[in-house]
PDB file of C-alpha atoms in Angstrom:
ATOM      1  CA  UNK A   1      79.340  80.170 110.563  1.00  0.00           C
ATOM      2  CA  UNK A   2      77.335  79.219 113.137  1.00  0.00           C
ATOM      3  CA  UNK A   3      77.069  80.878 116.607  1.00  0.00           C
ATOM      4  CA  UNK A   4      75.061  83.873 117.570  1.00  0.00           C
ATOM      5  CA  UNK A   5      78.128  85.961 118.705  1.00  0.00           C
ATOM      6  CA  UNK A   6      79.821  87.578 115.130  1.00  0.00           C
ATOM      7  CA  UNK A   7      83.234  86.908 114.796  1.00  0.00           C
ATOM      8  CA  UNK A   8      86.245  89.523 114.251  1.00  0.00           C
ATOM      9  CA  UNK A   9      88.179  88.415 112.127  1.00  0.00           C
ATOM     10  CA  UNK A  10      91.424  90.972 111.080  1.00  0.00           C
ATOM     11  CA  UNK A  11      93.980  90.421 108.226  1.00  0.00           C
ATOM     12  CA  UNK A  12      97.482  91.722 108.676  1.00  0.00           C
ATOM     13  CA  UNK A  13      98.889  92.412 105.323  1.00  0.00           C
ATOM     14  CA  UNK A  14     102.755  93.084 105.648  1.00  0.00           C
ATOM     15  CA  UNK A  15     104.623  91.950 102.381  1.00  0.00           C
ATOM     16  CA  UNK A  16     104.970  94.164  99.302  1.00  0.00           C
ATOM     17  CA  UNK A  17     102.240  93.219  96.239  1.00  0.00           C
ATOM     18  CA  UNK A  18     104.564  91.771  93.320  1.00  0.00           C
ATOM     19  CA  UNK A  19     107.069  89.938  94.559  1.00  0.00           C
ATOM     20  CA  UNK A  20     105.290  86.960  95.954  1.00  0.00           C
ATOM     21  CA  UNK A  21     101.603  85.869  96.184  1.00  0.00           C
ATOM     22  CA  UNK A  22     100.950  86.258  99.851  1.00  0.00           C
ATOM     23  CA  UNK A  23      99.296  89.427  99.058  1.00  0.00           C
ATOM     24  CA  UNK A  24      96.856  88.482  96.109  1.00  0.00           C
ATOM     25  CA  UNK A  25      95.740  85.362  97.987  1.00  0.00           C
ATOM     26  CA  UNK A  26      95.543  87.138 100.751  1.00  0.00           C
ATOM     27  CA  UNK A  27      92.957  89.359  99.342  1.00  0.00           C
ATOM     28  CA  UNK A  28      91.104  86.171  97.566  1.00  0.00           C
ATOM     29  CA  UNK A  29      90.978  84.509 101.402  1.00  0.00           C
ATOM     30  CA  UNK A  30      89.358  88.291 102.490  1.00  0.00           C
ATOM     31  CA  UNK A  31      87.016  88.328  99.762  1.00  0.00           C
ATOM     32  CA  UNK A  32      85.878  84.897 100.233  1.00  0.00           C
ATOM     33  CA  UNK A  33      85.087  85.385 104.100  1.00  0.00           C
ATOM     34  CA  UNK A  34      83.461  88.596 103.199  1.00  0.00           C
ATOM     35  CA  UNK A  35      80.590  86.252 102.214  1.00  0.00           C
ATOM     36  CA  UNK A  36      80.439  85.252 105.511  1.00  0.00           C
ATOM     37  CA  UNK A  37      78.832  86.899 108.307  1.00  0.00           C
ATOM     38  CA  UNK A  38      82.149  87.944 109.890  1.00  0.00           C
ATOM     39  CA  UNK A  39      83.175  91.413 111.054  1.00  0.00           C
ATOM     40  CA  UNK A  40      86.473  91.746 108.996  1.00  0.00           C
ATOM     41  CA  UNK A  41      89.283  94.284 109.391  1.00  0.00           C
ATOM     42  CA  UNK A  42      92.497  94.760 107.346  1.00  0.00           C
ATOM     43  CA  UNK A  43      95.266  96.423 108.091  1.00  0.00           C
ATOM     44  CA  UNK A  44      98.666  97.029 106.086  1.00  0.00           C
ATOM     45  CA  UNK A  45     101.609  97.219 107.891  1.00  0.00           C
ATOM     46  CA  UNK A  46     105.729  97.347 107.015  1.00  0.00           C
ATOM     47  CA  UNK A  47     105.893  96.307 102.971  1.00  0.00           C
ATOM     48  CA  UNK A  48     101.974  95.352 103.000  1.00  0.00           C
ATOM     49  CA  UNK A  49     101.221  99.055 102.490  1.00  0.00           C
ATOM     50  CA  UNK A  50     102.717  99.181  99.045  1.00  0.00           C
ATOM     51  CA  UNK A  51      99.605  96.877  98.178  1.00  0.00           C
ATOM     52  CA  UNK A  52      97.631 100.353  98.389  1.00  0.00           C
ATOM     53  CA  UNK A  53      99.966 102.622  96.381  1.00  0.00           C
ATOM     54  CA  UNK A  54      97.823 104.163  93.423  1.00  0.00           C
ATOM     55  CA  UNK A  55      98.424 103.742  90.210  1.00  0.00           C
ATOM     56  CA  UNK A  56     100.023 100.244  90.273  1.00  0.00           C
ATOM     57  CA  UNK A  57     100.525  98.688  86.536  1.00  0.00           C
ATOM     58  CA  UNK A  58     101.476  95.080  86.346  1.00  0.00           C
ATOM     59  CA  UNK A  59     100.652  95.092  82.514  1.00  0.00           C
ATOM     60  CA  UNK A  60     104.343  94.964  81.727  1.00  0.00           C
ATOM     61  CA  UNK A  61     104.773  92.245  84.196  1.00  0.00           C
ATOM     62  CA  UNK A  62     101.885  90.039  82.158  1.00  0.00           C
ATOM     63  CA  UNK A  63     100.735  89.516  85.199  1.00  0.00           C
ATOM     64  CA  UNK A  64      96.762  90.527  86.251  1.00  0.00           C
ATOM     65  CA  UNK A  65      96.724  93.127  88.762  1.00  0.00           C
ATOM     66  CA  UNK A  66      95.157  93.145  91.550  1.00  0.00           C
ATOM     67  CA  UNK A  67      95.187  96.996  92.646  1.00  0.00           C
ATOM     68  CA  UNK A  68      92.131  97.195  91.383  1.00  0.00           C
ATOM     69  CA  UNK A  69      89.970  94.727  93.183  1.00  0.00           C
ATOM     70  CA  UNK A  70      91.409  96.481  96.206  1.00  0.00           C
ATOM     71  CA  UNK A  71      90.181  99.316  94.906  1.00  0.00           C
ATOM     72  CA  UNK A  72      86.670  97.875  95.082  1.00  0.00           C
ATOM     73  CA  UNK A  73      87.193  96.630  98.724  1.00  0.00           C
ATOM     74  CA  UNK A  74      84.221  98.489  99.907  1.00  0.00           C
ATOM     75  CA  UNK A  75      81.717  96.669  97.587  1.00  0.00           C
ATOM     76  CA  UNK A  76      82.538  93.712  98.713  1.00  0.00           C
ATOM     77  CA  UNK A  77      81.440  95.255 101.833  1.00  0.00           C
ATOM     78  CA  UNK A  78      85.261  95.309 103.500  1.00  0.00           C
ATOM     79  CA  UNK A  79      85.234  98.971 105.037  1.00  0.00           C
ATOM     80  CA  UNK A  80      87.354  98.314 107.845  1.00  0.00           C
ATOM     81  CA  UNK A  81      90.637  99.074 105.974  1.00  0.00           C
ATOM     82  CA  UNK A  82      93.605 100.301 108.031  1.00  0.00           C
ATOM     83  CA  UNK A  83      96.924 101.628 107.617  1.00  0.00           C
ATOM     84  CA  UNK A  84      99.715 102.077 109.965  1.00  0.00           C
ATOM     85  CA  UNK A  85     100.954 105.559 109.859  1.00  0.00           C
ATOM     86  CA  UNK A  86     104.404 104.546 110.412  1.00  0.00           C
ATOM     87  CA  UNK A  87     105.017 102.156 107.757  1.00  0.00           C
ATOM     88  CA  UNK A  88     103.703 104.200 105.418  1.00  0.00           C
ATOM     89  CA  UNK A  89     105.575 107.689 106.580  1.00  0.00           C
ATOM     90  CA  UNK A  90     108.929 105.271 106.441  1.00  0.00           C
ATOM     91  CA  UNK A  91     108.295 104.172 102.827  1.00  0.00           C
ATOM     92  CA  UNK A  92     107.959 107.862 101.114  1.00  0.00           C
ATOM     93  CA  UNK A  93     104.447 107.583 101.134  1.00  0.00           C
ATOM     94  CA  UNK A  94     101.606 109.508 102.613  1.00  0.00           C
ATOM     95  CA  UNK A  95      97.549 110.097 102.526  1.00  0.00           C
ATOM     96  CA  UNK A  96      97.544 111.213  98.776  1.00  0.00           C
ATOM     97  CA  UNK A  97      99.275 108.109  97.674  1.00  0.00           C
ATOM     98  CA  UNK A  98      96.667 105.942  98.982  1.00  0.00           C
ATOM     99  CA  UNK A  99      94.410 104.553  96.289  1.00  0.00           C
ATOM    100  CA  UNK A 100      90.724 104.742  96.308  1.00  0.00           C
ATOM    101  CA  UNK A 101      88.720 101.463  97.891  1.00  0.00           C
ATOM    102  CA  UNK A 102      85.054 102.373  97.306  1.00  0.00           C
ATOM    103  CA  UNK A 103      82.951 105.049  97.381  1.00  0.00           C
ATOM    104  CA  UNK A 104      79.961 106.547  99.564  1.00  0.00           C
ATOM    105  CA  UNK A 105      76.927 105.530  99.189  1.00  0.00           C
ATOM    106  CA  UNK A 106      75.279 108.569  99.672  1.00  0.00           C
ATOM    107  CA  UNK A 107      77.593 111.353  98.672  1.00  0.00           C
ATOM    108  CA  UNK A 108      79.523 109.378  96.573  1.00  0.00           C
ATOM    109  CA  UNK A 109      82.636 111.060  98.132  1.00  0.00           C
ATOM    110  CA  UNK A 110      85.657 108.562  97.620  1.00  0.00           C
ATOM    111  CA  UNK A 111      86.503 106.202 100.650  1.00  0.00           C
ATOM    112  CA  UNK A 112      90.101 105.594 101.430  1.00  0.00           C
ATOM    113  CA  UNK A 113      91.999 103.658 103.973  1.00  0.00           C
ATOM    114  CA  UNK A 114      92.014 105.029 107.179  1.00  0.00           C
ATOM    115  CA  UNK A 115      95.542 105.950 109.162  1.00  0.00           C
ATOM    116  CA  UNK A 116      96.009 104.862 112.451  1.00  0.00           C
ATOM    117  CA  UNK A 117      99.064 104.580 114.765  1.00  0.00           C
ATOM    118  CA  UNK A 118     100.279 101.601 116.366  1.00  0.00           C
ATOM    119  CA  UNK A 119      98.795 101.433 119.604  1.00  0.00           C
ATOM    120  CA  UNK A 120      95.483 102.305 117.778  1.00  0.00           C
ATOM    121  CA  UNK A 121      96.362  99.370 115.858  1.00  0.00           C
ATOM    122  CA  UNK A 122      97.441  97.237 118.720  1.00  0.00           C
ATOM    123  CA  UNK A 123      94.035  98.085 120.248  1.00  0.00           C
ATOM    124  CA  UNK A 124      92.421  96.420 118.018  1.00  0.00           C
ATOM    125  CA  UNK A 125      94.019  93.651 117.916  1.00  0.00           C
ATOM    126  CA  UNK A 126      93.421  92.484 121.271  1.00  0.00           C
ATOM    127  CA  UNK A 127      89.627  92.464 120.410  1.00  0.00           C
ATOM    128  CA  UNK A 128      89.923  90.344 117.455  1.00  0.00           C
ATOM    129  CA  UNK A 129      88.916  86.214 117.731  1.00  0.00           C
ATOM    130  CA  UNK A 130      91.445  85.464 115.121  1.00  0.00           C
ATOM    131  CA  UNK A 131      93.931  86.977 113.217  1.00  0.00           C
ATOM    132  CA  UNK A 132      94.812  85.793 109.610  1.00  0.00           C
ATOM    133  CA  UNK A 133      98.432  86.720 108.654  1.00  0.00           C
ATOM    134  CA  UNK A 134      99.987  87.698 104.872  1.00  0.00           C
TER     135      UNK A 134
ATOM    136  CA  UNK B   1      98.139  88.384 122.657  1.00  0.00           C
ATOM    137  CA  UNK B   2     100.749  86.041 121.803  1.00  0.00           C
ATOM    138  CA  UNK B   3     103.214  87.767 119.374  1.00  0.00           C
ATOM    139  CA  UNK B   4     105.637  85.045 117.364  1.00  0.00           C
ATOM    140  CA  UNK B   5     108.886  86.001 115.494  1.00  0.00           C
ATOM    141  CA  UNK B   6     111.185  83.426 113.670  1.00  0.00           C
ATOM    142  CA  UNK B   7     113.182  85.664 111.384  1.00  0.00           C
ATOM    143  CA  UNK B   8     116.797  86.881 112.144  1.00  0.00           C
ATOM    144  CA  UNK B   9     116.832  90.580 113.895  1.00  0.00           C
ATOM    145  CA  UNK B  10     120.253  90.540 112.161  1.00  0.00           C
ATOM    146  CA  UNK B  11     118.408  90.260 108.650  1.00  0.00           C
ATOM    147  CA  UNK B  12     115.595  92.292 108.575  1.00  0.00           C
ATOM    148  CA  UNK B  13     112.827  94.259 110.944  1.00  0.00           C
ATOM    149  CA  UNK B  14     110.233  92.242 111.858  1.00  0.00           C
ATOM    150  CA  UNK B  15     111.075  91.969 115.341  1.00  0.00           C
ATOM    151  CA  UNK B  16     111.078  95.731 115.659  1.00  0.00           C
ATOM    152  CA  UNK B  17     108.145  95.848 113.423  1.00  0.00           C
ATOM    153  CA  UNK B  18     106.021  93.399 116.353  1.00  0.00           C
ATOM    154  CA  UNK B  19     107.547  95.213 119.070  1.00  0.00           C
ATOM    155  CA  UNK B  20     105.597  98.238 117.676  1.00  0.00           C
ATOM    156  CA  UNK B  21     102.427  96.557 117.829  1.00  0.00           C
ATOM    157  CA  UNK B  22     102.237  94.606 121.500  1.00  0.00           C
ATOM    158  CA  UNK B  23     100.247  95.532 123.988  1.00  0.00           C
ATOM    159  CA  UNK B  24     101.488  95.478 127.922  1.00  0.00           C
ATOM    160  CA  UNK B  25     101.317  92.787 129.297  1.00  0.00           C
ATOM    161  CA  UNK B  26     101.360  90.584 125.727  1.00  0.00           C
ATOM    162  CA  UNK B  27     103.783  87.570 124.727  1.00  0.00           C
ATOM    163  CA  UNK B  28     106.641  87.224 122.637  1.00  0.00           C
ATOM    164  CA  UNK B  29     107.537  83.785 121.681  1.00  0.00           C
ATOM    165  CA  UNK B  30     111.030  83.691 119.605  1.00  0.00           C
ATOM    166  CA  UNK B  31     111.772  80.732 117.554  1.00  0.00           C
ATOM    167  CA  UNK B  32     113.413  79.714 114.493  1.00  0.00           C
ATOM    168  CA  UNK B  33     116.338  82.738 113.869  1.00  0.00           C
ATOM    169  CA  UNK B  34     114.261  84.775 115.586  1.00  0.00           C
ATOM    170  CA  UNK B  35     116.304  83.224 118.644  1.00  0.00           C
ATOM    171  CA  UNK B  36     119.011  85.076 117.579  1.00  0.00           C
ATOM    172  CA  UNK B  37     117.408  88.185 119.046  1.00  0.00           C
ATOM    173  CA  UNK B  38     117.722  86.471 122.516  1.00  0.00           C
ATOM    174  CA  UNK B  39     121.258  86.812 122.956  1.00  0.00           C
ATOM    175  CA  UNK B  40     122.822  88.982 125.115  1.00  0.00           C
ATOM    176  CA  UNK B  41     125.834  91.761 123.911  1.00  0.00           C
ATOM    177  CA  UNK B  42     124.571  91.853 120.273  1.00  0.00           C
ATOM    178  CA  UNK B  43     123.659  94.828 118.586  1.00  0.00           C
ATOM    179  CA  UNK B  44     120.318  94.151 118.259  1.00  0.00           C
ATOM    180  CA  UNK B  45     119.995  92.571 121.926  1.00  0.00           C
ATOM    181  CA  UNK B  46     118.689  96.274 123.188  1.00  0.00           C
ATOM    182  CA  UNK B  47     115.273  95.770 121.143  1.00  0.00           C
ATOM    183  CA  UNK B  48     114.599  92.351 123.372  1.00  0.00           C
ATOM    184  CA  UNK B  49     115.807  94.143 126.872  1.00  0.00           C
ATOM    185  CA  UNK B  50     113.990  97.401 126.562  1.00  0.00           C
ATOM    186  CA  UNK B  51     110.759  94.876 125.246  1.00  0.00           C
ATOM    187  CA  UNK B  52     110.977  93.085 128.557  1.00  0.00           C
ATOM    188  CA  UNK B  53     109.638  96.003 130.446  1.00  0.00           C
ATOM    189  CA  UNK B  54     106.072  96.012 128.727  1.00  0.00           C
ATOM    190  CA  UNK B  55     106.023  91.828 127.590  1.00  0.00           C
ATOM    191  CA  UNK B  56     107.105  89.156 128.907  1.00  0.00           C
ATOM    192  CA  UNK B  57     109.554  87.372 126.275  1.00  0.00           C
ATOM    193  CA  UNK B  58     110.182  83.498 125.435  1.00  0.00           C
ATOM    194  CA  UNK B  59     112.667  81.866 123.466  1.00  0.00           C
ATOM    195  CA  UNK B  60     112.046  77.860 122.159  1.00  0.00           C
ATOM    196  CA  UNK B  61     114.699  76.120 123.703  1.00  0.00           C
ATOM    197  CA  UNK B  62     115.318  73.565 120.754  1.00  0.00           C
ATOM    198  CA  UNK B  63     116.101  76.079 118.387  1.00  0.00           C
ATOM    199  CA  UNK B  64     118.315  77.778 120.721  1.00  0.00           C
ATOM    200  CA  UNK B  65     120.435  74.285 121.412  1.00  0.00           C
ATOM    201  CA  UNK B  66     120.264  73.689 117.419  1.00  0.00           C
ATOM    202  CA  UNK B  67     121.930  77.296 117.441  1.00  0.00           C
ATOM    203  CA  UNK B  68     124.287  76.764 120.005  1.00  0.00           C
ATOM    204  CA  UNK B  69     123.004  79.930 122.112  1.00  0.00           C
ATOM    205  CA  UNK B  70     123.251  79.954 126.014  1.00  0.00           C
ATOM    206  CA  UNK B  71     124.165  83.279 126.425  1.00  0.00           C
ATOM    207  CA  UNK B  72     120.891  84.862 127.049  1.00  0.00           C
ATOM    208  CA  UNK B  73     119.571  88.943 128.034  1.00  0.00           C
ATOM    209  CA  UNK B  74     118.439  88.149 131.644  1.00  0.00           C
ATOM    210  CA  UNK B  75     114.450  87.798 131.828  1.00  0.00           C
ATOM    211  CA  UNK B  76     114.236  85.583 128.549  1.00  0.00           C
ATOM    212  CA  UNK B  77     112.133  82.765 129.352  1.00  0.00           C
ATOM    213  CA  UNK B  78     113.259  79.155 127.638  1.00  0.00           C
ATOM    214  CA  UNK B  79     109.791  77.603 126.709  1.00  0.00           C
ATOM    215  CA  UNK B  80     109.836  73.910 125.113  1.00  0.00           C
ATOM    216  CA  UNK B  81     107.253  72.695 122.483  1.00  0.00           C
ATOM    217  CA  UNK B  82     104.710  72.090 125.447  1.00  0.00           C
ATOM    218  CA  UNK B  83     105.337  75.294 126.314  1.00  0.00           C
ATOM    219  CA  UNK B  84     105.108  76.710 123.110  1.00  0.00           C
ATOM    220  CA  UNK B  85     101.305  75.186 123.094  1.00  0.00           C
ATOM    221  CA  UNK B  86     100.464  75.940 126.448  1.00  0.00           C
ATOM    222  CA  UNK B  87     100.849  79.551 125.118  1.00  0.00           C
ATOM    223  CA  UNK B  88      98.984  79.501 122.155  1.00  0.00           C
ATOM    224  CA  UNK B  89      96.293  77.534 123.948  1.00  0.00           C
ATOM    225  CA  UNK B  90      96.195  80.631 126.628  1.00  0.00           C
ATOM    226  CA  UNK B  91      96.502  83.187 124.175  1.00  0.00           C
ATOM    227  CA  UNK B  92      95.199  84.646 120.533  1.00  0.00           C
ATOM    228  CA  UNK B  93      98.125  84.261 118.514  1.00  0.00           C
ATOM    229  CA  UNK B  94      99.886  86.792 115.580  1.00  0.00           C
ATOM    230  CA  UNK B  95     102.918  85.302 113.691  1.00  0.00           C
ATOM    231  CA  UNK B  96     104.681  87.649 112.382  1.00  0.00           C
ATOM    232  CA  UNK B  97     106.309  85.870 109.079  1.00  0.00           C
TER     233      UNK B  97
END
C-alpha cells in the first residue's frame, strides 16, 4: 500500500460459520491483508459471533474447519478482535464460550476476543477508512 | 457513517441490528426490502421513527415505486440513484447484508 498514513481497515463479521462461506472467505480476505501494512480490526456481531464458539467440529460435515485458524488469529498478527456483548448475551453465549485466538508473548497467558458494547463498537467505526463487510 | 439496509424488517433483524450500531448524526440509506421499513402504521415502522431522532433516514425512491409504497413515517427522505452516490461519495459506507 502506498501512502505514509496506515490505513484502518475493520471487518464486520455477522453471519453464522457453516451455513454459507461468507465467513471462511472472510477470514482468507483478513489473513491476506494482514500481510499488508494495515491496522486491521474485526469484530463479530448478530450470527458472526458463532464463528468464535469453542469447540466447533465440522469433521462430520467433511468439510475443513476453520475454527482453528481463528484460533491462531493473533499469529497472524490480527489482535484487534472484538465482540459485541449483545449479540453474544442474545445467543446463550458468554466470555467462557469464546475460543482461544493466540497467546501472549510473554506470559503465554491465552488471548481472547475482547467484549465491547455497541457504542464502543460504533466508536470505532467512525475512525475506520474502510469497512469490509461478511 | 453511511449505514445501508436492503433486507425486509418484516423478515429478520438487521435493521434493528444497524440501528444498534449508528452514531448521531450518521445515515441510513434503505433500499431493496429494506424499504419496507419506511412505511408508516406497520409494526415495525416504530424502529425507523424513534431512529429519526439520532440519524437522518433515506429511502431509494425506485425501489419504493417498484414496491408500490407512498405511505411514508414523516422525516423519511426519498433519495434517487444520484442521491444514493452523492451519499456514499460524502460518507464511509457499512452495508449491512
Amino acid at each position: 500500500m502506498s501512502g505514509g498514513e496506515v490505513k484502518k481497515i475493520m471487518f464486520t463479521v455477522r453471519k453464522a460459520p457453516h451455513g454459507s462461506i461468507y465467513v471462511y472467505e472472510g477470514l482468507e480476505v483478513k489473513l491476506i491483508m494482514a500481510a499488508y501494512d494495515a491496522d486491521i480490526s474485526v469484530v463479530f456481531m448478530d450470527d458472526g459471533v458463532f464463528a468464535l464458539k469453542e469447540g466447533q467440529n465440522t469433521k462430520e460435515l467433511g468439510i475443513k474447519g476453520f475454527a482453528a485458524t481463528y484460533g491462531a488469529m493473533v499469529d497472524y498478527e490480527i489482535s484487534k478482535i472484538y465482540v459485541d456483548r449483545q449479540s453474544m448475551e442474545e445467543r446463550g453465549m458468554s466470555e467462557d464460550d469464546l475460543l482461544v485466538i493466540g497467546e501472549d508473548e510473554d506470559t503465554e497467558e491465552p488471548i481472547k476476543p475482547q467484549v465491547v458494547d455497541a457504542a464502543e463498537i460504533a466508536a470505532m467505526m467512525a475512525e475506520q477508512h474502510n469497512i469490509l463487510v461478511f | 457513517m453511511l449505514h445501508t439496509v436492503n433486507k425486509s424488517p418484516f423478515l429478520n433483524g438487521t435493521l434493528e441490528s444497524c440501528l444498534r450500531f449508528v452514531s448521531e448524526g450518521d445515515c441510513v440509506l434503505l433500499m431493496e426490502d429494506g424499504v419496507y421499513a419506511a412505511v408508516a402504521d406497520t409494526a415495525r415502522s416504530a424502529l425507523v421513527e424513534e431512529a429519526l431522532g439520532k440519524v437522518s433516514v433515506y429511502a431509494l425512491s425506485a425501489d419504493l415505486k417498484a414496491r408500490g409504497l407512498d405511505n411514508l413515517i414523516e422525516g423519511v427522505k426519498v433519495t434517487d440513484y444520484n442521491g444514493f452516490v452523492e451519499l456514499v461519495e460524502q460518507h464511509k459506507t457499512h452495508s449491512w447484508l
